[in-house]
Amino acid sequence: MNPTPSRYPSIAWPWVGVLLCAALFGQEYLLQATGPNAPLSAYRVTLMAVGVTSLALLLLPPRRIGYLLGFFVCAGLLGFGYYLQFFEQLEPCPLCVFQRICFLAMGIVFLVATFHNPGRGGATIYALLQLVAGGTGAGLAARQIWLQSLPKDQVPACGMGLNYMLETLPLTAVVRRVLEGSGECAEKGWEFLHLSIAGWALVFFVAMVVASFALIRRD
């Protein structure tokens, strides 16, 4: 009896060691080149995104279960955001609110796909929708990470609240001001493993978009 083929190409264990050493070497190089206090957010986010995405692909379930798990991940991330807001008193900045909307959109797509249980053609459409929502969220998170990495003297001044902007400005002006960022968007507030909320948001946006495309072939 022929063995069941693996979904992913095998990687020799020595190459795993080489990749780990390369990652550590890159970290040490950045520390030497820029100093121990320099922001390494982009490097850390990249490593964590690769790790979380790889784990998601290794544990990838059948398509319908994968969609349901994706919905629960989005719901959990939104729930944690509201916990930080209402119990830890961390008010979300406008960029954070827009990222929440992107997670909400991805969660809705996952939920609809769960009930639809599509074939490969439908799964491709859902993956493209997730690319739009997740790609937008990833861009917003990357923008916020960049703002958080700026020196204090280069951080933009605090601006108007999102609710006030929605009440007084046209929608296009609100979007432009949010994308420009403001002082409150540069505050990290909460960190885990040296990554801010925006850093973790970017990690999950990338992982869920990649998993959505991987689910196309998970009949």
mmCIF file of C-alpha atoms in Angstrom:
data_model
loop_
_atom_site.group_PDB
_atom_site.id
_atom_site.type_symbol
_atom_site.label_atom_id
_atom_site.label_comp_id
_atom_site.label_asym_id
_atom_site.label_seq_id
_atom_site.Cartn_x
_atom_site.Cartn_y
_atom_site.Cartn_z
ATOM 1 C CA MET A 1 0.000 0.000 0.000
ATOM 2 C CA ASN A 2 1.388 3.383 -0.996
ATOM 3 C CA PRO A 3 1.927 5.866 1.853
ATOM 4 C CA THR A 4 -0.345 8.891 1.959
ATOM 5 C CA PRO A 5 1.509 11.845 0.380
ATOM 6 C CA SER A 6 2.235 14.790 2.632
ATOM 7 C CA ARG A 7 0.399 18.080 2.029
ATOM 8 C CA TYR A 8 3.682 19.985 2.313
ATOM 9 C CA PRO A 9 7.178 19.263 1.029
ATOM 10 C CA SER A 10 9.459 17.736 3.632
ATOM 11 C CA ILE A 11 12.290 19.839 5.009
ATOM 12 C CA ALA A 12 15.475 18.210 6.235
ATOM 13 C CA TRP A 13 16.049 18.918 9.933
ATOM 14 C CA PRO A 14 19.503 20.441 9.314
ATOM 15 C CA TRP A 15 17.808 23.178 7.288
ATOM 16 C CA VAL A 16 15.601 23.987 10.274
ATOM 17 C CA GLY A 17 18.743 24.567 12.324
ATOM 18 C CA VAL A 18 20.205 26.746 9.572
ATOM 19 C CA LEU A 19 17.038 28.881 9.456
ATOM 20 C CA LEU A 20 17.033 29.307 13.235
ATOM 21 C CA CYS A 21 20.687 30.346 13.215
ATOM 22 C CA ALA A 22 20.005 32.792 10.376
ATOM 23 C CA ALA A 23 17.175 34.353 12.388
ATOM 24 C CA LEU A 24 19.372 34.742 15.458
ATOM 25 C CA PHE A 25 22.219 36.107 13.339
ATOM 26 C CA GLY A 26 19.845 38.680 11.836
ATOM 27 C CA GLN A 27 18.788 39.783 15.301
ATOM 28 C CA GLU A 28 22.354 40.153 16.508
ATOM 29 C CA TYR A 29 23.284 42.071 13.371
ATOM 30 C CA LEU A 30 20.441 44.524 13.908
ATOM 31 C CA LEU A 31 21.443 45.002 17.531
ATOM 32 C CA GLN A 32 25.045 45.675 16.567
ATOM 33 C CA ALA A 33 24.153 47.958 13.667
ATOM 34 C CA THR A 34 21.472 50.036 15.340
ATOM 35 C CA GLY A 35 22.086 49.681 19.065
ATOM 36 C CA PRO A 36 20.313 47.669 21.767
ATOM 37 C CA ASN A 37 17.506 50.224 22.174
ATOM 38 C CA ALA A 38 16.559 50.427 18.509
ATOM 39 C CA PRO A 39 13.076 49.226 17.583
ATOM 40 C CA LEU A 40 13.056 45.696 16.175
ATOM 41 C CA SER A 41 9.312 45.567 15.670
ATOM 42 C CA ALA A 42 9.414 44.724 11.964
ATOM 43 C CA TYR A 43 11.911 41.915 12.557
ATOM 44 C CA ARG A 44 9.923 40.455 15.455
ATOM 45 C CA VAL A 45 6.618 40.730 13.605
ATOM 46 C CA THR A 46 8.114 38.978 10.583
ATOM 47 C CA LEU A 47 9.437 36.082 12.661
ATOM 48 C CA MET A 48 6.193 35.703 14.575
ATOM 49 C CA ALA A 49 4.094 35.919 11.409
ATOM 50 C CA VAL A 50 6.156 33.177 9.796
ATOM 51 C CA GLY A 51 5.874 31.042 12.934
ATOM 52 C CA VAL A 52 2.121 31.470 13.446
ATOM 53 C CA THR A 53 1.401 30.995 9.736
ATOM 54 C CA SER A 54 3.532 27.842 9.616
ATOM 55 C CA LEU A 55 1.737 26.463 12.667
ATOM 56 C CA ALA A 56 -1.649 27.208 11.089
ATOM 57 C CA LEU A 57 -0.634 25.388 7.909
ATOM 58 C CA LEU A 58 0.694 22.375 9.804
ATOM 59 C CA LEU A 59 -2.546 22.079 11.817
ATOM 60 C CA LEU A 60 -4.832 23.007 8.905
ATOM 61 C CA PRO A 61 -8.117 21.057 9.280
ATOM 62 C CA PRO A 62 -10.656 20.246 6.558
ATOM 63 C CA ARG A 63 -12.159 23.281 4.870
ATOM 64 C CA ARG A 64 -15.428 23.696 6.772
ATOM 65 C CA ILE A 65 -13.807 23.191 10.175
ATOM 66 C CA GLY A 66 -11.061 25.602 9.148
ATOM 67 C CA TYR A 67 -13.610 28.286 8.353
ATOM 68 C CA LEU A 68 -15.298 27.759 11.711
ATOM 69 C CA LEU A 69 -11.968 27.979 13.546
ATOM 70 C CA GLY A 70 -11.151 31.155 11.602
ATOM 71 C CA PHE A 71 -14.425 32.668 12.794
ATOM 72 C CA PHE A 72 -13.596 31.784 16.415
ATOM 73 C CA VAL A 73 -10.122 33.317 16.056
ATOM 74 C CA CYS A 74 -11.630 36.587 14.805
ATOM 75 C CA ALA A 75 -14.234 36.551 17.574
ATOM 76 C CA GLY A 76 -11.544 35.868 20.167
ATOM 77 C CA LEU A 77 -9.353 38.706 18.917
ATOM 78 C CA LEU A 78 -12.285 41.135 18.957
ATOM 79 C CA GLY A 79 -13.296 39.928 22.409
ATOM 80 C CA PHE A 80 -9.770 40.461 23.723
ATOM 81 C CA GLY A 81 -9.748 43.949 22.248
ATOM 82 C CA TYR A 82 -12.958 44.826 24.065
ATOM 83 C CA TYR A 83 -11.542 43.316 27.266
ATOM 84 C CA LEU A 84 -8.541 45.640 27.029
ATOM 85 C CA GLN A 85 -10.868 48.569 26.343
ATOM 86 C CA PHE A 86 -13.467 48.061 29.057
ATOM 87 C CA PHE A 87 -11.509 46.226 31.772
ATOM 88 C CA GLU A 88 -7.938 47.499 31.278
ATOM 89 C CA GLN A 89 -9.089 51.001 30.259
ATOM 90 C CA LEU A 90 -7.064 51.004 27.021
ATOM 91 C CA GLU A 91 -9.055 53.148 24.639
ATOM 92 C CA PRO A 92 -8.545 52.155 20.983
ATOM 93 C CA CYS A 93 -7.081 54.717 18.628
ATOM 94 C CA PRO A 94 -8.699 55.308 15.194
ATOM 95 C CA LEU A 95 -6.286 52.886 13.508
ATOM 96 C CA CYS A 96 -7.186 50.234 16.088
ATOM 97 C CA VAL A 97 -10.889 50.735 15.401
ATOM 98 C CA PHE A 98 -10.348 50.310 11.661
ATOM 99 C CA GLN A 99 -8.376 47.112 12.313
ATOM 100 C CA ARG A 100 -11.274 45.819 14.412
ATOM 101 C CA ILE A 101 -13.577 46.430 11.464
ATOM 102 C CA CYS A 102 -11.254 44.355 9.278
ATOM 103 C CA PHE A 103 -11.291 41.495 11.808
ATOM 104 C CA LEU A 104 -15.073 41.765 11.941
ATOM 105 C CA ALA A 105 -15.268 41.556 8.144
ATOM 106 C CA MET A 106 -12.991 38.500 8.100
ATOM 107 C CA GLY A 107 -15.071 36.856 10.821
ATOM 108 C CA ILE A 108 -18.273 37.409 8.857
ATOM 109 C CA VAL A 109 -16.700 35.899 5.727
ATOM 110 C CA PHE A 110 -15.500 32.879 7.724
ATOM 111 C CA LEU A 111 -18.967 32.409 9.240
ATOM 112 C CA VAL A 112 -20.750 32.644 5.876
ATOM 113 C CA ALA A 113 -18.232 30.206 4.386
ATOM 114 C CA THR A 114 -18.862 27.788 7.261
ATOM 115 C CA PHE A 115 -22.578 27.582 6.484
ATOM 116 C CA HIS A 116 -22.002 27.631 2.726
ATOM 117 C CA ASN A 117 -19.371 24.863 2.796
ATOM 118 C CA PRO A 118 -18.159 25.703 -0.733
ATOM 119 C CA GLY A 119 -16.135 23.709 -3.211
ATOM 120 C CA ARG A 120 -12.804 24.878 -4.541
ATOM 121 C CA GLY A 121 -14.326 27.589 -6.727
ATOM 122 C CA GLY A 122 -16.286 29.114 -3.867
ATOM 123 C CA ALA A 123 -13.328 28.731 -1.519
ATOM 124 C CA THR A 124 -11.234 30.758 -3.965
ATOM 125 C CA ILE A 125 -13.790 33.583 -3.866
ATOM 126 C CA TYR A 126 -13.821 33.532 -0.057
ATOM 127 C CA ALA A 127 -10.020 33.583 -0.010
ATOM 128 C CA LEU A 128 -9.989 36.654 -2.263
ATOM 129 C CA LEU A 129 -12.484 38.383 0.029
ATOM 130 C CA GLN A 130 -10.237 37.577 2.979
ATOM 131 C CA LEU A 131 -7.285 38.957 1.045
ATOM 132 C CA VAL A 132 -9.115 42.280 0.664
ATOM 133 C CA ALA A 133 -10.181 42.485 4.322
ATOM 134 C CA GLY A 134 -6.990 41.012 5.773
ATOM 135 C CA GLY A 135 -4.718 42.923 3.423
ATOM 136 C CA THR A 136 -6.402 46.179 4.405
ATOM 137 C CA GLY A 137 -6.050 45.299 8.088
ATOM 138 C CA ALA A 138 -2.415 44.324 7.623
ATOM 139 C CA GLY A 139 -1.695 47.654 5.942
ATOM 140 C CA LEU A 140 -3.345 49.552 8.800
ATOM 141 C CA ALA A 141 -1.429 47.518 11.387
ATOM 142 C CA ALA A 142 1.857 48.072 9.546
ATOM 143 C CA ARG A 143 1.159 51.807 9.473
ATOM 144 C CA GLN A 144 0.594 51.807 13.229
ATOM 145 C CA ILE A 145 3.756 49.778 13.864
ATOM 146 C CA TRP A 146 5.689 52.382 11.875
ATOM 147 C CA LEU A 147 4.170 55.185 13.953
ATOM 148 C CA GLN A 148 5.097 53.338 17.154
ATOM 149 C CA SER A 149 8.703 53.032 15.977
ATOM 150 C CA LEU A 150 9.155 56.794 15.472
ATOM 151 C CA PRO A 151 11.247 58.809 17.920
ATOM 152 C CA LYS A 152 9.123 60.836 20.324
ATOM 153 C CA ASP A 153 10.021 64.113 18.655
ATOM 154 C CA GLN A 154 8.702 62.825 15.304
ATOM 155 C CA VAL A 155 5.402 61.408 16.549
ATOM 156 C CA PRO A 156 2.388 63.304 15.113
ATOM 157 C CA ALA A 157 0.307 65.352 17.519
ATOM 158 C CA CYS A 158 -2.859 63.836 18.953
ATOM 159 C CA GLY A 159 -5.869 64.492 16.765
ATOM 160 C CA MET A 160 -9.632 64.442 17.001
ATOM 161 C CA GLY A 161 -11.455 61.396 18.257
ATOM 162 C CA LEU A 162 -12.951 59.045 15.681
ATOM 163 C CA ASN A 163 -16.544 59.710 16.762
ATOM 164 C CA TYR A 164 -16.045 63.462 16.496
ATOM 165 C CA MET A 165 -14.469 63.112 13.033
ATOM 166 C CA LEU A 166 -17.385 60.962 11.836
ATOM 167 C CA GLU A 167 -19.831 63.600 13.042
ATOM 168 C CA THR A 168 -18.054 66.630 11.565
ATOM 169 C CA LEU A 169 -16.037 65.485 8.527
ATOM 170 C CA PRO A 170 -16.811 63.765 5.220
ATOM 171 C CA LEU A 171 -16.012 60.052 5.169
ATOM 172 C CA THR A 172 -13.096 60.519 2.767
ATOM 173 C CA ALA A 173 -11.528 63.083 5.108
ATOM 174 C CA VAL A 174 -12.011 60.744 8.069
ATOM 175 C CA VAL A 175 -10.242 57.902 6.245
ATOM 176 C CA ARG A 176 -7.392 60.206 5.218
ATOM 177 C CA ARG A 177 -6.881 61.487 8.760
ATOM 178 C CA VAL A 178 -6.977 57.971 10.212
ATOM 179 C CA LEU A 179 -4.392 56.726 7.712
ATOM 180 C CA GLU A 180 -2.147 59.681 8.505
ATOM 181 C CA GLY A 181 -2.174 58.616 12.159
ATOM 182 C CA SER A 182 -1.931 60.686 15.294
ATOM 183 C CA GLY A 183 -0.176 60.697 18.644
ATOM 184 C CA GLU A 184 -2.497 58.193 20.320
ATOM 185 C CA CYS A 185 -1.820 55.691 17.510
ATOM 186 C CA ALA A 186 1.885 55.734 18.438
ATOM 187 C CA GLU A 187 1.215 54.554 21.996
ATOM 188 C CA LYS A 188 1.720 50.813 22.514
ATOM 189 C CA GLY A 189 -0.287 50.453 25.711
ATOM 190 C CA TRP A 190 -0.063 46.650 25.857
ATOM 191 C CA GLU A 191 2.689 44.282 24.779
ATOM 192 C CA PHE A 192 3.271 40.536 24.722
ATOM 193 C CA LEU A 193 6.637 39.037 23.717
ATOM 194 C CA HIS A 194 7.783 42.567 22.799
ATOM 195 C CA LEU A 195 4.972 42.946 20.234
ATOM 196 C CA SER A 196 2.274 45.590 20.544
ATOM 197 C CA ILE A 197 -1.400 45.070 19.756
ATOM 198 C CA ALA A 198 -0.762 46.284 16.209
ATOM 199 C CA GLY A 199 2.116 43.824 15.880
ATOM 200 C CA TRP A 200 -0.052 40.871 16.888
ATOM 201 C CA ALA A 201 -2.861 42.113 14.661
ATOM 202 C CA LEU A 202 -0.504 42.074 11.683
ATOM 203 C CA VAL A 203 0.623 38.536 12.581
ATOM 204 C CA PHE A 204 -2.951 37.237 12.632
ATOM 205 C CA PHE A 205 -3.982 39.120 9.494
ATOM 206 C CA VAL A 206 -1.155 37.466 7.568
ATOM 207 C CA ALA A 207 -1.765 34.014 9.057
ATOM 208 C CA MET A 208 -5.501 34.034 8.349
ATOM 209 C CA VAL A 209 -5.119 35.247 4.772
ATOM 210 C CA VAL A 210 -2.545 32.539 4.022
ATOM 211 C CA ALA A 211 -4.710 29.906 5.722
ATOM 212 C CA SER A 212 -7.712 31.029 3.658
ATOM 213 C CA PHE A 213 -5.831 30.296 0.443
ATOM 214 C CA ALA A 214 -4.508 27.020 1.820
ATOM 215 C CA LEU A 215 -8.083 25.938 2.587
ATOM 216 C CA ILE A 216 -8.902 26.046 -1.132
ATOM 217 C CA ARG A 217 -7.239 22.648 -1.524
ATOM 218 C CA ARG A 218 -8.512 21.171 1.759
ATOM 219 C CA ASP A 219 -11.510 19.221 0.467
#
